[in-house]
Steps between C-alpha positions, in 0.01 A plus 500: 500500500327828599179424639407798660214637268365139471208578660410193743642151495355250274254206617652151366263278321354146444341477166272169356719496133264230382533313170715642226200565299474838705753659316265430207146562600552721825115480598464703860836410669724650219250805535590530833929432465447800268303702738763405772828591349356825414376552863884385637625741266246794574533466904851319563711578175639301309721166647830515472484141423286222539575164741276220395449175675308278249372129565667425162826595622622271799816341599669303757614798658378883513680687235517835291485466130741788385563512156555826350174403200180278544307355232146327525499177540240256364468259763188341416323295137214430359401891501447724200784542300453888519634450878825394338556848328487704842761681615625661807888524469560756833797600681639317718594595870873389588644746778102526667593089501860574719270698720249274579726245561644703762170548665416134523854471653412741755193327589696115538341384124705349204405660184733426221553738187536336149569704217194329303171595355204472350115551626251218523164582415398580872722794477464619125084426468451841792775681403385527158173669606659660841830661286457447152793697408733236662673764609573481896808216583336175608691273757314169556514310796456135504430373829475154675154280421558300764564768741176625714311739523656685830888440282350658240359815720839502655634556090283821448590623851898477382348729218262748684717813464554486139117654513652804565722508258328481224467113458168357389518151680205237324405150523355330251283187542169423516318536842296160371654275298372124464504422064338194562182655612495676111487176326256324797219490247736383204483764385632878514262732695393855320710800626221627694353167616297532855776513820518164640359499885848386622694801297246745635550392868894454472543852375231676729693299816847652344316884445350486881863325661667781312291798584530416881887413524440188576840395395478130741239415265637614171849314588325200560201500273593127364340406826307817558343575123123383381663241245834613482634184359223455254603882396886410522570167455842629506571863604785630305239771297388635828845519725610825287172697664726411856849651329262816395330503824843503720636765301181733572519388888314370765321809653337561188210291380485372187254664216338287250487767219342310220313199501400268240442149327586284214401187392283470844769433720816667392541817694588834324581693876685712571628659836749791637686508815678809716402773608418667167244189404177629651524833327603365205176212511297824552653620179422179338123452602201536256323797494 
């Protein structure tokens, strides 16, 4: 691909997906997936394809999802039935899938191809709001849960030069995830139901860690984090931020470019990573 009038590389990205219920009522964080894929498009063009690592999507080994279509699929119940009648059928990314798998060779990693599709709702929630045209070839990537946090830096790094050519790299996830805490009362909080104290602390630690490259602390936050366990009782929803993060590289600090809340303690942040992520935070920022 010709990528010399792309105008810089692009920044890879963790986004919070949230519940399914997004793709329904939106409230600020579909705002802002609107506001961002118009800013990607406006300052880095538009991706030649998309890479998504989801925390719905995992596996006992890394591997590339390359069928040649994608549908939505409807990996959750008990939602409204509206959710059901989404779409997002998208292209598929098979030969970007032969190159990546060269990549990870080249960097001593295992990444097997399967000719199969489909994209969970970590994946097709966003990119509804981000790309709404499903238009741009997706490729996801489901990675290891069991794998930590420095293996799953070591993934993005495989991936870092696909930035420059064109290739939107995103984790999806949630940077806190504990469900249990929604239903602690018996019953489910409002949407905009006061932060909890430990959710406000966990994801202040995570801006401040990330803002001075403190990457000791963000590989080990299970022992490092305010009440990382009580946030992640198991971490699969936050390991894609580390894929994301690898691919945008270590020299670069990471840029929380939107923050938010549901339910009190189910964060809606989201951050960018290489060396286009500051500029494209100061894009981002309220006025």
């Amino acid at each position: 691909m010709d990528t010399s009038n792309r105008p810089s590389p692009l920044p890879s990205l963790f986004l919070s997906h949230g519940s399914p219920m997004t793709a329904l009522e939106g409230h600020e964080t579909g705002q802002f997936w609107r506001q961002l894929g118009a800013s990607l498009d406006a300052n880095y063009g538009r991706p030649r394809a998309i890479v998504v690592v989801s925390a719905h999507t995992s596996a006992r080994q890394p591997l590339l999802l390359a069928a040649a279509r994608h549908e939505a699929i409807y990996d959750f119940g008990g939602f409204d039935p509206r959710l059901y009648e989404l779409r997002y059928d998208a292209p598929g990314a098979p030969a970007l899938a032969q190159e990546i798998h060269g990549l990870a060779a080249a960097a001593g990693l295992n990444l097997q191809v399967l000719p199969q599709g489909g994209l969970d709702h970590g994946i097709w929630v966003p990119l509804r709001s981000l790309y709404p045209e499903a238009d741009i070839p997706v490729l996801p990537l489901a990675f290891v849960a069991s794998q930590s946090p420095a293996q799953q830096f070591a993934l993005g790094a495989a991936l870092r030069s696909l930035s420059e050519q064109g290739v939107l790299i995103i984790g999806s996830g949630s940077l806190t995830h504990n469900l249990s805490l929604l239903f602690s009362s018996g019953q489910m909080p409002a949407y905009d139901a006061p932060e909890l104290p430990t959710s406000a602390e966990f994801r202040t630690w995570w801006s401040q860690r990330s803002t001075a490259l403190d990457w000791p602390a963000l590989l080990d936050y299970r022992q490092r984090a305010p009440h990382a366990v009580a946030m992640h009782p198991s971490d699969e929803h936050l390991l894609p931020w580390y894929v994301a993060a690898g691919a945008g590289g270590r020299e670069h600090a990471p840029q929380r470019i939107h923050s938010a809340l549901s339910y009190g303690c189910l964060a809606m942040d989201a951050y960018a990573f290489g060396p286009q992520a500051e500029a494209l935070a100061a894009r981002l920022a309220p006025p």
